XYZ file of C-alpha atoms in Angstrom:
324
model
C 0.000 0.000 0.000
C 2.685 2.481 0.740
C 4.887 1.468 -2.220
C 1.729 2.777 -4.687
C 1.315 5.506 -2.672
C 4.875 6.341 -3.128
C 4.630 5.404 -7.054
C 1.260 7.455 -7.337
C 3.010 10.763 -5.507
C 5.890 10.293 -8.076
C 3.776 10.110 -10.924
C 2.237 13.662 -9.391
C 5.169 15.760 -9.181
C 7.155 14.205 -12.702
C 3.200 15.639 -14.488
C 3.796 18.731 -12.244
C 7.580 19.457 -13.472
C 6.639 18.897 -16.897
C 3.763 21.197 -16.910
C 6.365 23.664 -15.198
C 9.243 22.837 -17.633
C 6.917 23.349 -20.368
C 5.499 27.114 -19.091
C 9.395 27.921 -18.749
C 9.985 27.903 -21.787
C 6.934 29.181 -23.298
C 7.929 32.035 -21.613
C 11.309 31.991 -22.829
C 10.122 32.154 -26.186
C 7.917 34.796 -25.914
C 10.587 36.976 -24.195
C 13.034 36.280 -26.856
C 10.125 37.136 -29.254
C 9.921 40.615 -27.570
C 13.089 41.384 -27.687
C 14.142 41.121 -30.901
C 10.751 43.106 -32.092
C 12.299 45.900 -29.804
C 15.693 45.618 -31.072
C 14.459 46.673 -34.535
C 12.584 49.604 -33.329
C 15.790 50.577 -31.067
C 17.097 54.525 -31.962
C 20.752 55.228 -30.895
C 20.931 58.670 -30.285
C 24.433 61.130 -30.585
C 24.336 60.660 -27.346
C 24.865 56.915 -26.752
C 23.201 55.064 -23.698
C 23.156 56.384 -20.373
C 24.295 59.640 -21.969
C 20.692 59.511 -23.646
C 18.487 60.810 -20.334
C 20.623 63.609 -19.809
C 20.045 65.815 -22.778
C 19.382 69.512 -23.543
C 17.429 71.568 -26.396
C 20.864 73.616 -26.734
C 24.143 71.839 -25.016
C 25.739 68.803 -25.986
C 28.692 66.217 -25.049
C 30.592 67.522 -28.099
C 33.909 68.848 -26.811
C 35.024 71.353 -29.686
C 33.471 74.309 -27.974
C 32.531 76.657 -31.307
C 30.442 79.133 -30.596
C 27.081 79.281 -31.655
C 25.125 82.397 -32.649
C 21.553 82.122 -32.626
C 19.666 85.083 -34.828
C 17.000 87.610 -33.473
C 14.641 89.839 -35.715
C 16.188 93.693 -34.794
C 12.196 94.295 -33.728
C 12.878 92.148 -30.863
C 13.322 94.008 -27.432
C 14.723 91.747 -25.644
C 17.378 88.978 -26.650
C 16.473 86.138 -24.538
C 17.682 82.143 -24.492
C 16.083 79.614 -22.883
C 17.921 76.675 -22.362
C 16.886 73.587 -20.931
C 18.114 70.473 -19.427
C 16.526 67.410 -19.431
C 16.294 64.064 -17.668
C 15.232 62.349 -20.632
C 16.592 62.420 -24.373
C 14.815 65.155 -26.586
C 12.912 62.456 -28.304
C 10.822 61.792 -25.405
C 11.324 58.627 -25.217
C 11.514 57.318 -22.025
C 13.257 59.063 -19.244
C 16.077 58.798 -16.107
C 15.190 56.080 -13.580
C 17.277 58.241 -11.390
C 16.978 61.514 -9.727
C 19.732 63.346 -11.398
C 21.818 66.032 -9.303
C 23.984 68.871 -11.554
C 25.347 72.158 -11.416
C 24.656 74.618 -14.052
C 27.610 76.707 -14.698
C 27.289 80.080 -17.158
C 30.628 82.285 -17.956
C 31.117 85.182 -20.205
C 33.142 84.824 -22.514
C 34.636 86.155 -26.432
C 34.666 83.850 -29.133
C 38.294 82.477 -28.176
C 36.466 81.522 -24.756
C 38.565 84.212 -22.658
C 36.503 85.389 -19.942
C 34.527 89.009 -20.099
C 35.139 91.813 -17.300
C 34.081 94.972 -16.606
C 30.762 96.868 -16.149
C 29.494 96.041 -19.301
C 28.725 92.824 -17.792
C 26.341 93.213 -15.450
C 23.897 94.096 -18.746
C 23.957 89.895 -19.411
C 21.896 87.997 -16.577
C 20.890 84.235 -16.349
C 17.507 83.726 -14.538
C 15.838 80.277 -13.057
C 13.073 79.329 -10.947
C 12.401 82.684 -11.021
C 16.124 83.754 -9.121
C 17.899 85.833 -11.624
C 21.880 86.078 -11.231
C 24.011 88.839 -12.962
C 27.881 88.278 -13.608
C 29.843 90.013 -11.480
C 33.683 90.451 -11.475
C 34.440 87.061 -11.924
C 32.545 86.603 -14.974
C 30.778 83.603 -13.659
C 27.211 82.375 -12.640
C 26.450 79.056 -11.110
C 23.493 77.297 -9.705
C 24.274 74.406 -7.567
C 22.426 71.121 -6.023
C 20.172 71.398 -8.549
C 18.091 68.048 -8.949
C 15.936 66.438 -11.792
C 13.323 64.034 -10.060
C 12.804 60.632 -11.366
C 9.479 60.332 -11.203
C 8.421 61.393 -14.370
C 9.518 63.361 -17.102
C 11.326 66.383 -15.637
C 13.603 69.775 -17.195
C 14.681 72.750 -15.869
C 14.591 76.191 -18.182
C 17.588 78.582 -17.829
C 16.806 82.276 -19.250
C 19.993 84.092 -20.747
C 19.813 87.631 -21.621
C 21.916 89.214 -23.793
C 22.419 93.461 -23.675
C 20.784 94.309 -26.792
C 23.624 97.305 -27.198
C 25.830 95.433 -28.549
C 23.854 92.800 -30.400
C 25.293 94.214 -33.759
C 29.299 94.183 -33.456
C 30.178 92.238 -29.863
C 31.833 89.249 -29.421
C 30.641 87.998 -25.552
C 29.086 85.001 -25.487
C 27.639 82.614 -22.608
C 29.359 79.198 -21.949
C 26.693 77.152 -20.304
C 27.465 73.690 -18.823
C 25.652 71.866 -16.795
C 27.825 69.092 -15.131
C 25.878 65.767 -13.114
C 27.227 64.838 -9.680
C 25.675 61.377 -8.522
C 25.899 59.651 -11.851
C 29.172 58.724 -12.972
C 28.219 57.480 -16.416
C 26.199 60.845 -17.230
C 28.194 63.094 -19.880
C 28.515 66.910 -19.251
C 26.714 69.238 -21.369
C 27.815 72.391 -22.472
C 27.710 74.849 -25.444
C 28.985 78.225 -25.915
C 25.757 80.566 -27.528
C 25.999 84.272 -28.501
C 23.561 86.675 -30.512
C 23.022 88.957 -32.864
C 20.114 90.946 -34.851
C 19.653 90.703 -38.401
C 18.975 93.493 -40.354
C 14.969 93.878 -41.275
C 16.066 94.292 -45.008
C 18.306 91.050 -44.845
C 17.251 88.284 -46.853
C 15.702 85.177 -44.119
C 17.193 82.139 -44.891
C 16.855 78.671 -43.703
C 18.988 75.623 -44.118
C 18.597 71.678 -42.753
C 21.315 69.463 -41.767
C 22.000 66.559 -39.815
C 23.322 66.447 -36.617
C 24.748 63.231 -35.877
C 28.273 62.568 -35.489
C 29.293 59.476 -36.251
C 32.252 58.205 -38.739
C 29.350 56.656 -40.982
C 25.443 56.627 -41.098
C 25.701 52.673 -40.923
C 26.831 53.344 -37.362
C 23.448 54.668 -36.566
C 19.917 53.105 -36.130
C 17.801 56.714 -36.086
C 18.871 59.475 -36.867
C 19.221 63.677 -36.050
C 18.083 66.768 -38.691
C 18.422 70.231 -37.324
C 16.579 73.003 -38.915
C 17.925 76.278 -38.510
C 17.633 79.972 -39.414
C 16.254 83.410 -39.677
C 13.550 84.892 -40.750
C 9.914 83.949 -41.440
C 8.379 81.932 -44.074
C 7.958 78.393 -45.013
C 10.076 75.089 -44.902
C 9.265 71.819 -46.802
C 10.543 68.896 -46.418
C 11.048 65.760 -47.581
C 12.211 62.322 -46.778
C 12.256 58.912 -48.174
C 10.312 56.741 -46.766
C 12.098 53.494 -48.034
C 14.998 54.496 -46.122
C 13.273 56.582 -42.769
C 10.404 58.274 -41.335
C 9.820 61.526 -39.177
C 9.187 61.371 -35.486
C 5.736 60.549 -34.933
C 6.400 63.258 -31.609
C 7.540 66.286 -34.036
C 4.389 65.307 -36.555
C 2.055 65.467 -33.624
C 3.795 68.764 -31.674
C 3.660 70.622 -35.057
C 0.791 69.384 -36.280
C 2.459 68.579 -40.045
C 0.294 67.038 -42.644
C 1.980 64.794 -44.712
C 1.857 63.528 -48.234
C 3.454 60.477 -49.723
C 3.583 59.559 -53.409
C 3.412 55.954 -55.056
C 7.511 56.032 -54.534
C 7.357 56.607 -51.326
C 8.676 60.090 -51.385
C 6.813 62.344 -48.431
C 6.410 65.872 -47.925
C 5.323 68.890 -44.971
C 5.361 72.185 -44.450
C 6.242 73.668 -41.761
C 5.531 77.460 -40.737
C 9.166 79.212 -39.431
C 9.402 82.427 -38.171
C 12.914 82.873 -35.839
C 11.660 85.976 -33.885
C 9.422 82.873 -31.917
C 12.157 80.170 -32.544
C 15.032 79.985 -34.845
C 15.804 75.868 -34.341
C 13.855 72.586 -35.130
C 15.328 69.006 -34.119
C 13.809 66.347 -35.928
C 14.247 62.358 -35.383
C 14.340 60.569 -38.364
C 13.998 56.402 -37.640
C 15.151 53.945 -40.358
C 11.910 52.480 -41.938
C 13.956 49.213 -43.009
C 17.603 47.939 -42.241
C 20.989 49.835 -42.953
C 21.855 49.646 -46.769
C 25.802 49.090 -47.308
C 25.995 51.670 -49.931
C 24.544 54.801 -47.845
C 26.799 57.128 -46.893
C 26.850 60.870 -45.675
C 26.995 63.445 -48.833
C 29.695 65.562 -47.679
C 31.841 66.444 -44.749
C 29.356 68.086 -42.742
C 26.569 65.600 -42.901
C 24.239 68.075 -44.806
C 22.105 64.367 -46.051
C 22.931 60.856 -46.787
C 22.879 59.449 -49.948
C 22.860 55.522 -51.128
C 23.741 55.762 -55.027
C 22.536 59.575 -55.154
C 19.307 59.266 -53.515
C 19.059 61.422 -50.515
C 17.461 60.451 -47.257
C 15.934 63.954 -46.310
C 16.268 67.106 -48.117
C 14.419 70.824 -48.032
C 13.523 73.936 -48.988
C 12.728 77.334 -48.060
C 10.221 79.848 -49.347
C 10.165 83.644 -47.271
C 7.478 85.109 -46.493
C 5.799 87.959 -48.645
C 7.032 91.547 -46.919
C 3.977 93.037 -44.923
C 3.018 96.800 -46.396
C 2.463 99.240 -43.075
């Protein structure tokens, strides 16, 4: 009686580990099904993994420190930058499961990045949270212990203002950089902005460019177009949609309509005027995988090209001047 009882129980637990053994791996192939859907969809940013949830609209982990001038319509009273920093990348994608501590760090400085003294400096002030700072004699404005939460998605907005003076022949510029503290693997940000006025009678132009900085677009799953310029009017562009598509984010934030012919060639408009912002960053994400002839157009990334056809390209049309 106890040897079938013994038999019987045995019978119990080898169905029972079976049943288990079975689940296991259904699960295991499911997971592995997962993954490699994600894979595909993956976009590797300029800024490369952790690097990725600490981003900013204007600063970046490139070290070459050029300045950048950023363009103002000479109706504009007051030359203002807001710059932010983010704990997530720009494409909204998902953000930092950390809180992130930094310090923001603005000098004056020329073009050659010497620093800026004298009493023409306290005309250029930085302003967050509503605490606006001044330089003083040193040149030099920080903000310390500053923290971006992790519970959701989280920036902070820095206001520089520039003396509008000297808009039209100086050569002071802000470097901003905004280092982390608690995470090791987090990249500094930094970028060295200036600006000027143009002229009312100066022709507005526009141009588009990529952004990204690797050796070769095969290096990259998704991919970074900056618009840029001055003046108002209209930009279209377009984009191939056998090699990428636009950000659904940037379609839905600018509310683009979009065509697409039987070659899959598609096209928007978008409205520009750079007295209310002078910059557009677009995410482009391949449509299918990397084609071993592509291959950036020229030495500043302007497009890229497999066997002369261009992956995004555009063009500018200025607006009609208004009679007073």
């Amino acid at each position: 009686m106890k040897d079938q009882f013994i038999k019987k129980l045995k019978r119990s637990w080898l169905a029972l580990w079976i049943a288990f053994a079975a689940a296991a791996l259904s699960t295991i192939g499911v997971l592995a099904a997962y993954t490699s859907v994600s894979s595909v969809k993956r976009v590797v940013s300029t800024q490369k993994g952790a690097g990725m949830l600490f981003s900013s609209n204007y600063l970046t982990t490139d070290e070459n420190d050029l300045p950048r001038t950023i363009t103002f319509s000479s109706m504009e009273n007051s030359p203002c930058v807001t710059v932010n920093v983010c704990n997530y990348p720009q494409t909204l994608i998902k953000h930092n499961d950390k809180d992130i501590t930094y310090t923001l760090t603005v000098e004056l400085v020329d073009s050659n990045g010497n620093a800026v003294t004298g009493e023409e400096t306290a005309k250029y002030s930085v302003e967050y949270n509503g605490e606006k700072k001044t330089f003083g004699s040193n040149s030099k404005i920080e903000f310390s212990l500053l923290k971006l939460m992790a519970d959701d998605f989280n920036k902070h907005e820095f206001v520089l203002t520039f003396d509008k003076s000297q808009l039209t022949k100086s050569d002071i510029y802000m470097r901003v950089t905004a280092t982390p503290t608690n995470q090791a693997e987090l990249k500094p940000l930094s970028a060295k902005l200036g600006v000027i006025y143009i002229n009312n009678n100066t022709s507005a132009t526009w141009t588009g460019t990529f952004i990204d900085n690797a050796t070769s677009p095969k290096d990259l799953d998704g991919f970074n177009y900056r618009l840029s310029g001055s003046g108002e009017g209209t930009v279209t562009l377009t984009w191939n949609t056998n090699y990428v598509d636009i950000s659904p984010w940037f379609k839905n934030t600018y509310d683009l309509t979009i065509s697409k012919d039987s070659s899959g060639i598609a096209t928007a408009t978008l409205k520009v005027n750079s007295a209310e912002k002078n910059q557009y960053d677009i995410q482009f994400y391949r449509t299918n995988g990397i084609n071993s002839a592509e291959q950036w157009s020229d030495g500043n990334h302007t497009d890229i090209t497999v066997t002369g056809t261009g992956f995004v390209s555009m063009s500018f049309t200025q607006s009609a001047t208004k009679e007073n």
